[in-house]
XYZ file of N, CA and C in Angstrom:
363
model
N 0.702 -1.217 0.512
C 0.207 0.272 0.067
C 1.017 0.952 -0.008
N 0.533 2.320 -0.922
C 1.365 3.472 -0.819
C 0.599 4.320 -0.450
N 0.380 5.806 -0.241
C 0.408 6.685 0.615
C 1.327 8.039 0.315
N 0.540 8.721 -0.549
C 0.753 10.266 -0.441
C 0.357 11.782 0.156
N 0.673 11.770 1.419
C 0.492 13.646 2.264
C 0.535 14.445 2.183
N 0.019 15.506 1.570
C 0.260 16.709 1.561
C 0.065 17.161 2.517
N 1.071 18.683 2.740
C 0.530 19.309 4.150
C 1.292 20.702 4.014
N 0.754 21.452 4.475
C 1.075 23.183 4.431
C 0.470 24.380 3.115
N -0.663 23.398 3.233
C -1.627 24.334 2.661
C -1.745 25.589 3.287
N -2.708 26.521 3.137
C -3.272 27.484 4.375
C -4.168 28.647 3.226
N -4.254 29.923 4.082
C -4.542 31.206 3.623
C -3.721 32.261 3.898
N -3.415 32.776 2.477
C -2.205 33.764 2.836
C -2.859 34.908 1.718
N -1.888 36.738 2.158
C -2.739 37.516 1.183
C -1.880 36.780 -0.130
N -2.165 37.634 -1.299
C -1.746 37.946 -2.190
C -0.198 38.597 -1.730
N 0.796 38.142 -2.728
C 2.291 38.579 -2.529
C 2.947 37.431 -1.467
N 2.362 36.906 -0.726
C 2.644 36.824 0.113
C 3.464 34.475 -0.184
N 4.180 33.780 0.273
C 4.208 32.575 0.405
C 4.391 31.227 1.032
N 3.898 30.322 0.102
C 3.827 29.030 0.909
C 4.627 27.943 0.458
N 4.810 26.882 1.163
C 5.359 25.843 1.013
C 4.818 24.635 1.227
N 5.057 24.136 0.531
C 3.797 22.494 0.058
C 4.779 21.210 0.518
N 4.303 20.402 1.312
C 4.995 19.081 1.230
C 4.201 17.990 0.917
N 4.924 16.695 0.406
C 4.010 15.759 -0.286
C 5.125 14.474 0.843
N 4.656 13.805 1.212
C 5.190 12.369 1.600
C 4.784 10.853 0.952
N 5.702 10.687 0.195
C 5.390 9.326 -0.082
C 5.496 8.407 0.543
N 4.741 7.004 1.018
C 5.361 6.551 2.283
C 4.623 4.662 1.934
N 4.808 3.423 2.499
C 4.481 2.099 1.809
C 5.746 1.443 1.156
N 5.192 0.495 0.838
C 5.930 -0.365 0.095
C 6.482 -0.026 -1.212
N 7.310 1.089 -1.209
C 8.031 1.969 -2.198
C 9.110 1.302 -2.328
N 9.340 0.677 -4.401
C 10.789 0.388 -4.411
C 11.216 0.992 -5.080
N 10.823 2.514 -6.032
C 11.453 3.329 -6.449
C 10.050 4.674 -6.756
N 10.813 5.914 -7.223
C 9.755 7.268 -7.365
C 10.665 7.550 -8.882
N 9.667 7.508 -9.719
C 10.480 8.376 -10.887
C 9.706 9.358 -10.586
N 8.609 10.031 -11.768
C 8.672 11.727 -11.655
C 7.588 11.939 -10.284
N 8.000 13.366 -9.957
C 7.080 13.741 -8.489
C 6.496 15.147 -9.503
N 5.265 15.467 -8.665
C 4.403 16.768 -9.227
C 3.645 17.270 -8.225
N 2.840 18.287 -8.666
C 2.118 19.424 -8.198
C 0.682 19.479 -9.014
N -0.377 19.308 -9.420
C -1.606 19.253 -9.892
C -2.311 20.705 -9.282
N -3.330 21.565 -9.446
C -4.391 21.935 -9.211
C -5.453 21.749 -9.498
N -6.150 22.037 -8.545
C -7.780 22.319 -9.311
C -8.697 23.222 -8.626
N -8.652 24.716 -9.386
C -9.569 25.413 -8.718
C -11.224 25.128 -8.773
N -12.009 25.398 -7.989
C -13.770 25.356 -8.177
C -14.166 25.853 -9.706
N -13.957 24.678 -10.566
C -15.234 24.653 -11.577
C -14.397 24.635 -12.783
N -12.998 24.445 -12.286
C -12.260 23.959 -13.615
C -11.720 22.781 -13.436
N -10.917 22.312 -14.132
C -10.373 21.327 -14.116
C -8.553 20.658 -14.088
N -8.586 19.957 -13.169
C -6.935 19.488 -12.619
C -5.912 20.395 -14.294
N -5.043 20.955 -13.188
C -4.062 21.150 -14.366
C -2.831 21.075 -13.803
N -1.815 20.556 -14.214
C -0.524 20.642 -13.936
C 0.125 21.845 -13.846
N 0.723 22.154 -12.645
C 1.929 22.753 -12.025
C 3.435 23.021 -12.434
N 3.216 21.530 -11.739
C 5.141 21.535 -11.614
C 5.055 19.966 -11.386
N 6.207 19.425 -11.996
C 6.710 18.504 -12.160
C 8.426 18.288 -12.202
N 8.564 16.819 -11.457
C 10.285 17.016 -10.924
C 10.390 15.658 -11.583
N 11.508 15.493 -12.358
C 11.813 13.496 -12.153
C 13.036 13.239 -12.021
N 13.393 11.784 -11.829
C 14.478 11.912 -11.164
C 15.950 12.361 -12.184
N 16.086 12.893 -10.946
C 17.343 12.777 -11.527
C 17.572 14.735 -12.301
N 16.386 15.041 -11.664
C 15.878 16.805 -11.142
C 15.823 17.782 -12.212
N 15.045 16.944 -13.704
C 14.703 17.818 -14.592
C 13.278 17.944 -14.419
N 12.833 19.043 -13.888
C 11.436 19.951 -14.020
C 10.923 20.803 -15.268
N 9.361 21.116 -15.045
C 8.405 21.413 -15.672
C 7.932 22.473 -15.367
N 7.216 23.217 -15.312
C 6.618 24.115 -14.595
C 4.983 25.173 -15.664
N 4.308 25.041 -15.719
C 3.059 25.048 -16.370
C 3.395 26.515 -16.205
N 3.253 27.605 -17.281
C 3.560 29.218 -18.037
C 3.242 29.655 -16.476
N 1.831 29.617 -15.811
C 1.552 30.708 -15.031
C 2.230 30.643 -14.166
N 3.407 29.620 -13.053
C 3.824 29.477 -12.000
C 5.215 29.917 -12.504
N 6.299 30.252 -13.595
C 7.216 30.111 -13.876
C 7.545 31.334 -13.550
N 8.773 31.429 -12.640
C 9.422 32.080 -11.737
C 9.322 32.729 -10.700
N 7.354 32.014 -10.086
C 7.011 32.273 -8.217
C 7.376 30.910 -8.024
N 7.253 30.400 -8.607
C 6.806 28.672 -7.737
C 8.216 27.496 -7.990
N 8.800 26.848 -6.933
C 10.059 25.878 -7.420
C 9.869 24.452 -6.666
N 9.871 23.364 -7.632
C 9.386 22.559 -6.908
C 10.819 21.785 -7.093
N 10.706 21.037 -6.213
C 12.095 19.644 -5.279
C 11.504 18.903 -4.287
N 12.851 17.771 -4.636
C 13.131 16.569 -4.257
C 13.179 16.249 -3.159
N 13.812 15.323 -2.585
C 14.678 14.947 -1.437
C 14.458 13.102 -1.548
N 15.070 12.439 -2.359
C 14.357 11.350 -2.486
C 14.250 10.243 -0.987
N 15.899 10.798 -0.313
C 16.033 10.280 0.981
C 14.263 10.107 1.540
N 13.751 11.333 1.415
C 12.742 11.168 2.029
C 11.361 10.914 1.494
N 11.245 10.478 -0.023
C 10.314 9.882 -0.589
C 9.097 11.759 -0.668
N 9.833 12.829 -0.591
C 9.571 13.974 -0.390
C 9.436 15.124 -1.856
N 8.259 15.487 -1.979
C 8.439 16.524 -3.245
C 8.018 18.081 -1.984
N 8.751 19.201 -2.719
C 7.972 20.396 -2.122
C 7.653 21.359 -3.432
N 6.753 22.214 -3.205
C 6.847 23.612 -3.707
C 6.140 24.326 -3.375
N 7.271 25.545 -3.512
C 7.723 26.642 -2.653
C 7.135 27.892 -3.745
N 6.062 28.404 -3.257
C 5.301 28.944 -3.826
C 5.626 30.123 -3.235
N 6.076 30.995 -4.418
C 5.706 33.077 -3.646
C 5.217 33.947 -4.689
N 5.382 35.220 -4.136
C 4.082 35.871 -4.626
C 2.930 35.543 -5.211
N 2.328 34.838 -4.852
C 1.127 34.157 -4.868
C -0.057 35.202 -5.682
N -0.666 34.780 -5.998
C -2.168 35.450 -6.851
C -3.133 34.849 -6.190
N -4.348 35.870 -6.466
C -5.533 34.823 -6.218
C -5.457 34.113 -7.426
N -5.658 34.124 -8.409
C -6.046 32.663 -9.064
C -4.889 31.832 -8.635
N -3.898 31.686 -8.054
C -3.547 30.641 -7.471
C -4.425 29.830 -6.620
N -5.175 30.268 -5.881
C -6.431 29.333 -5.426
C -6.981 27.835 -5.827
N -6.821 27.311 -5.062
C -6.926 26.171 -5.910
C -6.279 24.322 -4.004
N -7.377 23.709 -4.774
C -6.261 22.442 -4.292
C -5.106 21.967 -5.311
N -4.580 21.646 -4.003
C -3.569 21.346 -4.980
C -2.565 19.880 -4.354
N -2.589 19.049 -5.521
C -2.796 17.560 -5.318
C -1.097 17.489 -5.241
N -0.925 16.458 -5.207
C 0.614 15.930 -5.387
C 0.708 14.141 -6.150
N 0.594 14.161 -6.802
C 1.238 13.084 -7.942
C 2.500 12.290 -7.806
N 2.531 10.989 -7.471
C 4.376 10.672 -8.070
C 3.691 9.092 -8.551
N 4.562 9.029 -10.088
C 4.897 7.848 -10.489
C 5.864 7.046 -10.059
N 5.160 5.401 -9.335
C 5.664 5.053 -8.201
C 5.407 3.182 -8.806
N 7.250 2.504 -8.424
C 6.839 1.382 -8.431
C 6.866 0.865 -6.904
N 5.272 0.259 -6.357
C 6.098 0.010 -5.030
C 6.140 -1.971 -4.868
N 6.622 -2.200 -4.333
C 7.224 -3.911 -4.291
C 6.258 -4.768 -4.474
N 5.307 -4.493 -4.234
C 3.866 -5.841 -4.497
C 3.212 -5.667 -5.645
N 4.102 -4.819 -6.428
C 3.257 -4.582 -8.053
C 4.722 -4.524 -8.718
N 3.982 -4.961 -10.265
C 5.411 -5.358 -11.232
C 5.405 -3.943 -12.279
N 4.797 -2.672 -11.935
C 4.702 -1.664 -13.368
C 4.333 -0.842 -12.103
N 5.000 0.180 -13.154
C 4.867 1.690 -12.399
C 2.992 2.001 -12.256
N 2.867 2.956 -10.991
C 1.301 3.332 -11.530
C 1.491 4.579 -11.190
N 0.097 5.406 -11.081
C 0.266 6.630 -10.932
C -0.290 6.713 -9.336
N 0.059 7.235 -8.653
C -0.561 7.858 -7.119
C -1.246 9.554 -6.723
N -1.857 9.817 -5.944
C -2.540 10.793 -5.668
C -2.800 11.272 -4.172
N -2.729 12.245 -3.835
C -2.470 12.611 -3.021
C -4.110 13.193 -2.683
N -4.532 13.146 -1.341
C -5.865 13.607 -1.112
C -5.905 15.573 -1.218
N -5.293 15.909 -1.250
C -5.341 17.570 -1.630
C -5.208 18.408 -0.307
N -4.309 19.490 -0.266
C -4.387 20.989 0.366
C -4.765 21.944 -0.121
N -5.743 22.721 0.535
C -6.323 23.600 0.143
C -5.205 24.848 0.134
N -5.017 25.685 -1.268
C -4.536 26.717 -0.592
C -5.227 28.125 -1.154
N -5.240 28.773 -0.249
C -5.937 30.154 -0.560
C -5.589 32.209 -0.443
N -5.808 32.740 -1.995
C -4.978 33.379 -1.220
C -5.685 34.817 -1.585
N -5.610 35.557 -1.009
C -7.113 36.546 -0.358
C -6.048 37.752 -1.290
N -6.594 38.832 -1.979
C -6.169 39.576 -2.468
C -6.238 41.050 -1.134
């Protein structure tokens, strides 16, 4: 059983910062890409940022220069540092990871339950 648990969401004023964390736990053999998605009310879930093994990253255009994704493989953790937050960043942020668990023979996508980020104007 593999679980992803996010933390770090909350209420912040526009221009402020938050740092999200996501820890993967369970019977993990290896983790490939880890990423963050978000979903605002009435909108589809969208990719925010992804980081692959080796550190290559990709960002949504809307967050480039403001958000930074990083990972700590020793702790099976991915982070999202969010600076210069805007009201339009308000959403539920979900952690995603491509994981090979010890009990299966192929990689699978896992999702956290999400953490709410609210940016007030």
